[in-house]
Amino acid sequence: VSQIRIGLFDIMQVDPILDLDPAAMYAQRLDDLAAADELGFDVAFSAERHFLPHHVIPSATTWVAAASQRTSRMRLGMLGYTLPIRQPVQLAEEVAMADQLSGGRLEVGFGLGHRVEELVALGVDPENRVRIFQERISVMQALWSGGKVTFEGEGVSIKDLMIWPLPLQEPHPPLWFAGTEPIAAHWMGSRGYGL
């Protein structure tokens, strides 16, 4: 018999009725997460949103790090990082640190960038997003393994690099694909990651 897990998903959309400033909205959402943790919710996911005035979560890592200090039991996750616009070394370090801060309660999702305008604004050709996604997730996994990594790819040049700290969870937090693109979904699923 499977156990039902209850969770939350928040893209930090501004409520037009409450019209809270970002700081007040963050405080309210952190209070909500603390209450959900006490009530026994199993997981809380968030997603990053860029360049949108009606969302206030350009950094899912910052949010999860703050949430990890207000919760003690529930798992926390990002669904997900827009991987083609993120540098894999810095993101691998951020995820490892957030996993340490959360006591190993992190879940990590990656997306291709469903809002093409985010990719274009940062100089990423949407036609290359699947390849970039695959390269960058592979680089991150290699970094989380604790070994030295050398890689040359689109917008990424790494030579004999190791990161520290490593994630608390071994070999890394559970990984998810946040999207519906069939090639990337198949690629992630074939590696045993969540969809």
JSON list of C-alpha atoms in Angstrom, two decimals:
[
{"chain": "A", "resi": 1, "resn": "VAL", "atom": "CA", "xyz": [0.00, 0.00, 0.00]},
{"chain": "A", "resi": 2, "resn": "SER", "atom": "CA", "xyz": [1.41, 3.38, -1.02]},
{"chain": "A", "resi": 3, "resn": "GLN", "atom": "CA", "xyz": [1.51, 6.19, 1.47]},
{"chain": "A", "resi": 4, "resn": "ILE", "atom": "CA", "xyz": [-0.07, 9.47, 0.40]},
{"chain": "A", "resi": 5, "resn": "ARG", "atom": "CA", "xyz": [2.22, 12.46, 0.77]},
{"chain": "A", "resi": 6, "resn": "ILE", "atom": "CA", "xyz": [0.73, 15.92, 1.10]},
{"chain": "A", "resi": 7, "resn": "GLY", "atom": "CA", "xyz": [2.66, 18.89, -0.21]},
{"chain": "A", "resi": 8, "resn": "LEU", "atom": "CA", "xyz": [2.58, 22.49, -1.31]},
{"chain": "A", "resi": 9, "resn": "PHE", "atom": "CA", "xyz": [3.71, 24.22, -4.50]},
{"chain": "A", "resi": 10, "resn": "ASP", "atom": "CA", "xyz": [4.19, 28.00, -4.53]},
{"chain": "A", "resi": 11, "resn": "ILE", "atom": "CA", "xyz": [5.36, 30.19, -7.41]},
{"chain": "A", "resi": 12, "resn": "MET", "atom": "CA", "xyz": [5.19, 33.28, -5.18]},
{"chain": "A", "resi": 13, "resn": "GLN", "atom": "CA", "xyz": [2.61, 35.07, -7.26]},
{"chain": "A", "resi": 14, "resn": "VAL", "atom": "CA", "xyz": [1.64, 38.44, -5.86]},
{"chain": "A", "resi": 15, "resn": "ASP", "atom": "CA", "xyz": [-1.93, 38.53, -4.56]},
{"chain": "A", "resi": 16, "resn": "PRO", "atom": "CA", "xyz": [-3.54, 41.61, -6.19]},
{"chain": "A", "resi": 17, "resn": "ILE", "atom": "CA", "xyz": [-5.99, 41.98, -3.30]},
{"chain": "A", "resi": 18, "resn": "LEU", "atom": "CA", "xyz": [-3.42, 41.91, -0.49]},
{"chain": "A", "resi": 19, "resn": "ASP", "atom": "CA", "xyz": [-0.82, 43.75, -2.60]},
{"chain": "A", "resi": 20, "resn": "LEU", "atom": "CA", "xyz": [1.96, 43.03, -0.11]},
{"chain": "A", "resi": 21, "resn": "ASP", "atom": "CA", "xyz": [5.48, 44.32, -0.68]},
{"chain": "A", "resi": 22, "resn": "PRO", "atom": "CA", "xyz": [8.01, 41.51, -1.24]},
{"chain": "A", "resi": 23, "resn": "ALA", "atom": "CA", "xyz": [9.40, 41.55, 2.32]},
{"chain": "A", "resi": 24, "resn": "ALA", "atom": "CA", "xyz": [5.92, 41.26, 3.86]},
{"chain": "A", "resi": 25, "resn": "MET", "atom": "CA", "xyz": [5.00, 38.54, 1.39]},
{"chain": "A", "resi": 26, "resn": "TYR", "atom": "CA", "xyz": [8.14, 36.53, 2.22]},
{"chain": "A", "resi": 27, "resn": "ALA", "atom": "CA", "xyz": [7.42, 36.84, 5.96]},
{"chain": "A", "resi": 28, "resn": "GLN", "atom": "CA", "xyz": [3.83, 35.67, 5.49]},
{"chain": "A", "resi": 29, "resn": "ARG", "atom": "CA", "xyz": [4.86, 32.71, 3.31]},
{"chain": "A", "resi": 30, "resn": "LEU", "atom": "CA", "xyz": [7.53, 31.66, 5.82]},
{"chain": "A", "resi": 31, "resn": "ASP", "atom": "CA", "xyz": [4.91, 31.74, 8.59]},
{"chain": "A", "resi": 32, "resn": "ASP", "atom": "CA", "xyz": [2.68, 29.60, 6.36]},
{"chain": "A", "resi": 33, "resn": "LEU", "atom": "CA", "xyz": [5.47, 27.06, 5.81]},
{"chain": "A", "resi": 34, "resn": "ALA", "atom": "CA", "xyz": [6.22, 26.86, 9.53]},
{"chain": "A", "resi": 35, "resn": "ALA", "atom": "CA", "xyz": [2.53, 26.14, 10.18]},
{"chain": "A", "resi": 36, "resn": "ALA", "atom": "CA", "xyz": [2.41, 23.54, 7.39]},
{"chain": "A", "resi": 37, "resn": "ASP", "atom": "CA", "xyz": [5.48, 21.84, 8.87]},
{"chain": "A", "resi": 38, "resn": "GLU", "atom": "CA", "xyz": [3.81, 21.69, 12.29]},
{"chain": "A", "resi": 39, "resn": "LEU", "atom": "CA", "xyz": [0.62, 20.32, 10.72]},
{"chain": "A", "resi": 40, "resn": "GLY", "atom": "CA", "xyz": [2.53, 17.45, 9.14]},
{"chain": "A", "resi": 41, "resn": "PHE", "atom": "CA", "xyz": [2.78, 18.44, 5.47]},
{"chain": "A", "resi": 42, "resn": "ASP", "atom": "CA", "xyz": [5.41, 16.29, 3.79]},
{"chain": "A", "resi": 43, "resn": "VAL", "atom": "CA", "xyz": [6.96, 18.62, 1.22]},
{"chain": "A", "resi": 44, "resn": "ALA", "atom": "CA", "xyz": [6.92, 22.21, -0.03]},
{"chain": "A", "resi": 45, "resn": "PHE", "atom": "CA", "xyz": [8.11, 23.05, -3.52]},
{"chain": "A", "resi": 46, "resn": "SER", "atom": "CA", "xyz": [8.75, 26.42, -5.12]},
{"chain": "A", "resi": 47, "resn": "ALA", "atom": "CA", "xyz": [9.79, 27.50, -8.60]},
{"chain": "A", "resi": 48, "resn": "GLU", "atom": "CA", "xyz": [11.95, 30.34, -9.79]},
{"chain": "A", "resi": 49, "resn": "ARG", "atom": "CA", "xyz": [10.35, 33.02, -11.95]},
{"chain": "A", "resi": 50, "resn": "HIS", "atom": "CA", "xyz": [12.40, 35.68, -13.70]},
{"chain": "A", "resi": 51, "resn": "PHE", "atom": "CA", "xyz": [11.60, 39.17, -14.96]},
{"chain": "A", "resi": 52, "resn": "LEU", "atom": "CA", "xyz": [7.93, 39.11, -13.91]},
{"chain": "A", "resi": 53, "resn": "PRO", "atom": "CA", "xyz": [6.55, 41.91, -11.73]},
{"chain": "A", "resi": 54, "resn": "HIS", "atom": "CA", "xyz": [3.75, 39.69, -10.40]},
{"chain": "A", "resi": 55, "resn": "HIS", "atom": "CA", "xyz": [6.13, 36.99, -9.01]},
{"chain": "A", "resi": 56, "resn": "VAL", "atom": "CA", "xyz": [8.76, 37.51, -6.31]},
{"chain": "A", "resi": 57, "resn": "ILE", "atom": "CA", "xyz": [10.98, 34.42, -6.52]},
{"chain": "A", "resi": 58, "resn": "PRO", "atom": "CA", "xyz": [13.96, 34.97, -8.81]},
{"chain": "A", "resi": 59, "resn": "SER", "atom": "CA", "xyz": [16.05, 32.70, -6.53]},
{"chain": "A", "resi": 60, "resn": "ALA", "atom": "CA", "xyz": [14.54, 29.41, -5.42]},
{"chain": "A", "resi": 61, "resn": "THR", "atom": "CA", "xyz": [17.77, 28.62, -3.55]},
{"chain": "A", "resi": 62, "resn": "THR", "atom": "CA", "xyz": [17.47, 31.70, -1.36]},
{"chain": "A", "resi": 63, "resn": "TRP", "atom": "CA", "xyz": [13.86, 30.85, -0.63]},
{"chain": "A", "resi": 64, "resn": "VAL", "atom": "CA", "xyz": [14.54, 27.22, 0.29]},
{"chain": "A", "resi": 65, "resn": "ALA", "atom": "CA", "xyz": [17.49, 28.23, 2.47]},
{"chain": "A", "resi": 66, "resn": "ALA", "atom": "CA", "xyz": [15.24, 30.61, 4.41]},
{"chain": "A", "resi": 67, "resn": "ALA", "atom": "CA", "xyz": [12.46, 28.01, 4.60]},
{"chain": "A", "resi": 68, "resn": "SER", "atom": "CA", "xyz": [14.91, 25.43, 5.92]},
{"chain": "A", "resi": 69, "resn": "GLN", "atom": "CA", "xyz": [15.43, 27.61, 8.98]},
{"chain": "A", "resi": 70, "resn": "ARG", "atom": "CA", "xyz": [11.69, 27.89, 9.69]},
{"chain": "A", "resi": 71, "resn": "THR", "atom": "CA", "xyz": [10.85, 24.19, 9.20]},
{"chain": "A", "resi": 72, "resn": "SER", "atom": "CA", "xyz": [12.33, 21.07, 10.74]},
{"chain": "A", "resi": 73, "resn": "ARG", "atom": "CA", "xyz": [10.61, 18.05, 9.22]},
{"chain": "A", "resi": 74, "resn": "MET", "atom": "CA", "xyz": [9.14, 18.68, 5.78]},
{"chain": "A", "resi": 75, "resn": "ARG", "atom": "CA", "xyz": [11.20, 18.22, 2.65]},
{"chain": "A", "resi": 76, "resn": "LEU", "atom": "CA", "xyz": [11.87, 21.36, 0.62]},
{"chain": "A", "resi": 77, "resn": "GLY", "atom": "CA", "xyz": [12.33, 21.59, -3.08]},
{"chain": "A", "resi": 78, "resn": "MET", "atom": "CA", "xyz": [12.67, 23.60, -6.23]},
{"chain": "A", "resi": 79, "resn": "LEU", "atom": "CA", "xyz": [10.53, 22.76, -9.27]},
{"chain": "A", "resi": 80, "resn": "GLY", "atom": "CA", "xyz": [12.47, 23.96, -10.83]},
{"chain": "A", "resi": 81, "resn": "TYR", "atom": "CA", "xyz": [15.60, 25.74, -11.82]},
{"chain": "A", "resi": 82, "resn": "THR", "atom": "CA", "xyz": [15.69, 26.98, -15.42]},
{"chain": "A", "resi": 83, "resn": "LEU", "atom": "CA", "xyz": [18.91, 25.10, -16.10]},
{"chain": "A", "resi": 84, "resn": "PRO", "atom": "CA", "xyz": [19.87, 26.59, -19.51]},
{"chain": "A", "resi": 85, "resn": "ILE", "atom": "CA", "xyz": [20.23, 30.05, -17.91]},
{"chain": "A", "resi": 86, "resn": "ARG", "atom": "CA", "xyz": [22.10, 28.86, -14.82]},
{"chain": "A", "resi": 87, "resn": "GLN", "atom": "CA", "xyz": [25.84, 28.28, -14.49]},
{"chain": "A", "resi": 88, "resn": "PRO", "atom": "CA", "xyz": [26.26, 24.66, -13.32]},
{"chain": "A", "resi": 89, "resn": "VAL", "atom": "CA", "xyz": [29.19, 25.21, -10.95]},
{"chain": "A", "resi": 90, "resn": "GLN", "atom": "CA", "xyz": [27.51, 27.97, -8.97]},
{"chain": "A", "resi": 91, "resn": "LEU", "atom": "CA", "xyz": [24.19, 26.10, -8.95]},
{"chain": "A", "resi": 92, "resn": "ALA", "atom": "CA", "xyz": [25.87, 22.86, -7.80]},
{"chain": "A", "resi": 93, "resn": "GLU", "atom": "CA", "xyz": [27.46, 24.81, -4.93]},
{"chain": "A", "resi": 94, "resn": "GLU", "atom": "CA", "xyz": [24.14, 26.51, -4.03]},
{"chain": "A", "resi": 95, "resn": "VAL", "atom": "CA", "xyz": [22.25, 23.21, -4.01]},
{"chain": "A", "resi": 96, "resn": "ALA", "atom": "CA", "xyz": [24.95, 21.51, -1.90]},
{"chain": "A", "resi": 97, "resn": "MET", "atom": "CA", "xyz": [24.89, 24.35, 0.62]},
{"chain": "A", "resi": 98, "resn": "ALA", "atom": "CA", "xyz": [21.07, 24.40, 0.77]},
{"chain": "A", "resi": 99, "resn": "ASP", "atom": "CA", "xyz": [21.06, 20.63, 1.31]},
{"chain": "A", "resi": 100, "resn": "GLN", "atom": "CA", "xyz": [23.49, 21.09, 4.20]},
{"chain": "A", "resi": 101, "resn": "LEU", "atom": "CA", "xyz": [21.40, 23.94, 5.67]},
{"chain": "A", "resi": 102, "resn": "SER", "atom": "CA", "xyz": [18.20, 21.88, 5.44]},
{"chain": "A", "resi": 103, "resn": "GLY", "atom": "CA", "xyz": [19.71, 18.86, 7.14]},
{"chain": "A", "resi": 104, "resn": "GLY", "atom": "CA", "xyz": [19.38, 16.77, 3.98]},
{"chain": "A", "resi": 105, "resn": "ARG", "atom": "CA", "xyz": [15.73, 17.60, 3.29]},
{"chain": "A", "resi": 106, "resn": "LEU", "atom": "CA", "xyz": [16.24, 19.00, -0.22]},
{"chain": "A", "resi": 107, "resn": "GLU", "atom": "CA", "xyz": [14.60, 17.92, -3.50]},
{"chain": "A", "resi": 108, "resn": "VAL", "atom": "CA", "xyz": [15.86, 19.54, -6.72]},
{"chain": "A", "resi": 109, "resn": "GLY", "atom": "CA", "xyz": [14.01, 20.00, -10.00]},
{"chain": "A", "resi": 110, "resn": "PHE", "atom": "CA", "xyz": [15.31, 21.32, -13.29]},
{"chain": "A", "resi": 111, "resn": "GLY", "atom": "CA", "xyz": [13.44, 22.72, -16.26]},
{"chain": "A", "resi": 112, "resn": "LEU", "atom": "CA", "xyz": [14.29, 23.68, -19.80]},
{"chain": "A", "resi": 113, "resn": "GLY", "atom": "CA", "xyz": [12.75, 27.14, -19.62]},
{"chain": "A", "resi": 114, "resn": "HIS", "atom": "CA", "xyz": [9.10, 27.08, -20.58]},
{"chain": "A", "resi": 115, "resn": "ARG", "atom": "CA", "xyz": [9.15, 30.87, -20.89]},
{"chain": "A", "resi": 116, "resn": "VAL", "atom": "CA", "xyz": [11.28, 31.28, -24.01]},
{"chain": "A", "resi": 117, "resn": "GLU", "atom": "CA", "xyz": [11.62, 35.01, -23.31]},
{"chain": "A", "resi": 118, "resn": "GLU", "atom": "CA", "xyz": [13.77, 34.18, -20.23]},
{"chain": "A", "resi": 119, "resn": "LEU", "atom": "CA", "xyz": [16.19, 32.25, -22.43]},
{"chain": "A", "resi": 120, "resn": "VAL", "atom": "CA", "xyz": [16.30, 34.87, -25.18]},
{"chain": "A", "resi": 121, "resn": "ALA", "atom": "CA", "xyz": [16.80, 37.72, -22.68]},
{"chain": "A", "resi": 122, "resn": "LEU", "atom": "CA", "xyz": [19.94, 35.99, -21.41]},
{"chain": "A", "resi": 123, "resn": "GLY", "atom": "CA", "xyz": [21.33, 35.01, -24.80]},
{"chain": "A", "resi": 124, "resn": "VAL", "atom": "CA", "xyz": [20.36, 31.31, -24.83]},
{"chain": "A", "resi": 125, "resn": "ASP", "atom": "CA", "xyz": [19.07, 29.93, -28.14]},
{"chain": "A", "resi": 126, "resn": "PRO", "atom": "CA", "xyz": [15.84, 28.04, -27.29]},
{"chain": "A", "resi": 127, "resn": "GLU", "atom": "CA", "xyz": [16.71, 25.47, -29.97]},
{"chain": "A", "resi": 128, "resn": "ASN", "atom": "CA", "xyz": [19.74, 24.41, -27.89]},
{"chain": "A", "resi": 129, "resn": "ARG", "atom": "CA", "xyz": [18.01, 24.19, -24.52]},
{"chain": "A", "resi": 130, "resn": "VAL", "atom": "CA", "xyz": [17.68, 20.37, -24.37]},
{"chain": "A", "resi": 131, "resn": "ARG", "atom": "CA", "xyz": [21.39, 19.82, -25.11]},
{"chain": "A", "resi": 132, "resn": "ILE", "atom": "CA", "xyz": [22.43, 22.56, -22.66]},
{"chain": "A", "resi": 133, "resn": "PHE", "atom": "CA", "xyz": [20.11, 21.06, -20.02]},
{"chain": "A", "resi": 134, "resn": "GLN", "atom": "CA", "xyz": [21.63, 17.59, -20.45]},
{"chain": "A", "resi": 135, "resn": "GLU", "atom": "CA", "xyz": [25.20, 18.89, -20.34]},
{"chain": "A", "resi": 136, "resn": "ARG", "atom": "CA", "xyz": [24.66, 21.01, -17.26]},
{"chain": "A", "resi": 137, "resn": "ILE", "atom": "CA", "xyz": [22.87, 18.39, -15.20]},
{"chain": "A", "resi": 138, "resn": "SER", "atom": "CA", "xyz": [25.70, 15.96, -16.01]},
{"chain": "A", "resi": 139, "resn": "VAL", "atom": "CA", "xyz": [28.29, 18.52, -14.92]},
{"chain": "A", "resi": 140, "resn": "MET", "atom": "CA", "xyz": [26.43, 19.10, -11.66]},
{"chain": "A", "resi": 141, "resn": "GLN", "atom": "CA", "xyz": [26.24, 15.39, -10.89]},
{"chain": "A", "resi": 142, "resn": "ALA", "atom": "CA", "xyz": [29.96, 15.06, -11.57]},
{"chain": "A", "resi": 143, "resn": "LEU", "atom": "CA", "xyz": [30.66, 17.96, -9.20]},
{"chain": "A", "resi": 144, "resn": "TRP", "atom": "CA", "xyz": [28.45, 16.43, -6.49]},
{"chain": "A", "resi": 145, "resn": "SER", "atom": "CA", "xyz": [30.44, 13.19, -6.76]},
{"chain": "A", "resi": 146, "resn": "GLY", "atom": "CA", "xyz": [33.39, 14.98, -5.13]},
{"chain": "A", "resi": 147, "resn": "GLY", "atom": "CA", "xyz": [35.80, 14.48, -8.01]},
{"chain": "A", "resi": 148, "resn": "LYS", "atom": "CA", "xyz": [37.64, 16.98, -10.18]},
{"chain": "A", "resi": 149, "resn": "VAL", "atom": "CA", "xyz": [35.66, 18.07, -13.21]},
{"chain": "A", "resi": 150, "resn": "THR", "atom": "CA", "xyz": [36.86, 19.39, -16.56]},
{"chain": "A", "resi": 151, "resn": "PHE", "atom": "CA", "xyz": [34.27, 20.40, -19.15]},
{"chain": "A", "resi": 152, "resn": "GLU", "atom": "CA", "xyz": [33.88, 22.68, -22.17]},
{"chain": "A", "resi": 153, "resn": "GLY", "atom": "CA", "xyz": [30.37, 23.45, -23.37]},
{"chain": "A", "resi": 154, "resn": "GLU", "atom": "CA", "xyz": [28.11, 26.28, -24.41]},
{"chain": "A", "resi": 155, "resn": "GLY", "atom": "CA", "xyz": [28.84, 29.13, -22.00]},
{"chain": "A", "resi": 156, "resn": "VAL", "atom": "CA", "xyz": [30.68, 26.83, -19.56]},
{"chain": "A", "resi": 157, "resn": "SER", "atom": "CA", "xyz": [34.41, 26.27, -19.18]},
{"chain": "A", "resi": 158, "resn": "ILE", "atom": "CA", "xyz": [35.64, 24.22, -16.21]},
{"chain": "A", "resi": 159, "resn": "LYS", "atom": "CA", "xyz": [39.16, 22.91, -15.60]},
{"chain": "A", "resi": 160, "resn": "ASP", "atom": "CA", "xyz": [40.08, 20.53, -12.75]},
{"chain": "A", "resi": 161, "resn": "LEU", "atom": "CA", "xyz": [37.40, 21.93, -10.44]},
{"chain": "A", "resi": 162, "resn": "MET", "atom": "CA", "xyz": [36.05, 20.47, -7.20]},
{"chain": "A", "resi": 163, "resn": "ILE", "atom": "CA", "xyz": [33.31, 21.95, -5.03]},
{"chain": "A", "resi": 164, "resn": "TRP", "atom": "CA", "xyz": [32.92, 22.01, -1.27]},
{"chain": "A", "resi": 165, "resn": "PRO", "atom": "CA", "xyz": [30.80, 21.36, 0.66]},
{"chain": "A", "resi": 166, "resn": "LEU", "atom": "CA", "xyz": [29.13, 18.45, -1.06]},
{"chain": "A", "resi": 167, "resn": "PRO", "atom": "CA", "xyz": [25.42, 17.80, -0.58]},
{"chain": "A", "resi": 168, "resn": "LEU", "atom": "CA", "xyz": [24.51, 16.07, 2.68]},
{"chain": "A", "resi": 169, "resn": "GLN", "atom": "CA", "xyz": [22.42, 13.52, 0.77]},
{"chain": "A", "resi": 170, "resn": "GLU", "atom": "CA", "xyz": [24.51, 11.03, -1.20]},
{"chain": "A", "resi": 171, "resn": "PRO", "atom": "CA", "xyz": [25.22, 11.12, -4.02]},
{"chain": "A", "resi": 172, "resn": "HIS", "atom": "CA", "xyz": [22.97, 14.22, -4.24]},
{"chain": "A", "resi": 173, "resn": "PRO", "atom": "CA", "xyz": [19.41, 15.28, -3.40]},
{"chain": "A", "resi": 174, "resn": "PRO", "atom": "CA", "xyz": [16.59, 13.56, -5.32]},
{"chain": "A", "resi": 175, "resn": "LEU", "atom": "CA", "xyz": [16.35, 15.07, -8.82]},
{"chain": "A", "resi": 176, "resn": "TRP", "atom": "CA", "xyz": [13.20, 15.94, -10.74]},
{"chain": "A", "resi": 177, "resn": "PHE", "atom": "CA", "xyz": [12.36, 17.14, -14.24]},
{"chain": "A", "resi": 178, "resn": "ALA", "atom": "CA", "xyz": [9.98, 20.08, -14.13]},
{"chain": "A", "resi": 179, "resn": "GLY", "atom": "CA", "xyz": [8.43, 20.15, -17.58]},
{"chain": "A", "resi": 180, "resn": "THR", "atom": "CA", "xyz": [6.65, 18.33, -20.35]},
{"chain": "A", "resi": 181, "resn": "GLU", "atom": "CA", "xyz": [9.19, 18.33, -23.20]},
{"chain": "A", "resi": 182, "resn": "PRO", "atom": "CA", "xyz": [9.27, 14.64, -24.30]},
{"chain": "A", "resi": 183, "resn": "ILE", "atom": "CA", "xyz": [13.01, 14.26, -25.09]},
{"chain": "A", "resi": 184, "resn": "ALA", "atom": "CA", "xyz": [14.16, 15.79, -21.80]},
{"chain": "A", "resi": 185, "resn": "ALA", "atom": "CA", "xyz": [11.44, 13.95, -19.83]},
{"chain": "A", "resi": 186, "resn": "HIS", "atom": "CA", "xyz": [12.50, 10.61, -21.35]},
{"chain": "A", "resi": 187, "resn": "TRP", "atom": "CA", "xyz": [16.16, 11.38, -20.69]},
{"chain": "A", "resi": 188, "resn": "MET", "atom": "CA", "xyz": [15.47, 12.19, -17.02]},
{"chain": "A", "resi": 189, "resn": "GLY", "atom": "CA", "xyz": [13.06, 9.26, -16.54]},
{"chain": "A", "resi": 190, "resn": "SER", "atom": "CA", "xyz": [15.54, 6.80, -18.08]},
{"chain": "A", "resi": 191, "resn": "ARG", "atom": "CA", "xyz": [17.98, 7.82, -15.36]},
{"chain": "A", "resi": 192, "resn": "GLY", "atom": "CA", "xyz": [15.46, 7.19, -12.59]},
{"chain": "A", "resi": 193, "resn": "TYR", "atom": "CA", "xyz": [14.68, 10.82, -11.75]},
{"chain": "A", "resi": 194, "resn": "GLY", "atom": "CA", "xyz": [11.22, 12.10, -10.89]},
{"chain": "A", "resi": 195, "resn": "LEU", "atom": "CA", "xyz": [8.96, 13.67, -13.49]}
]
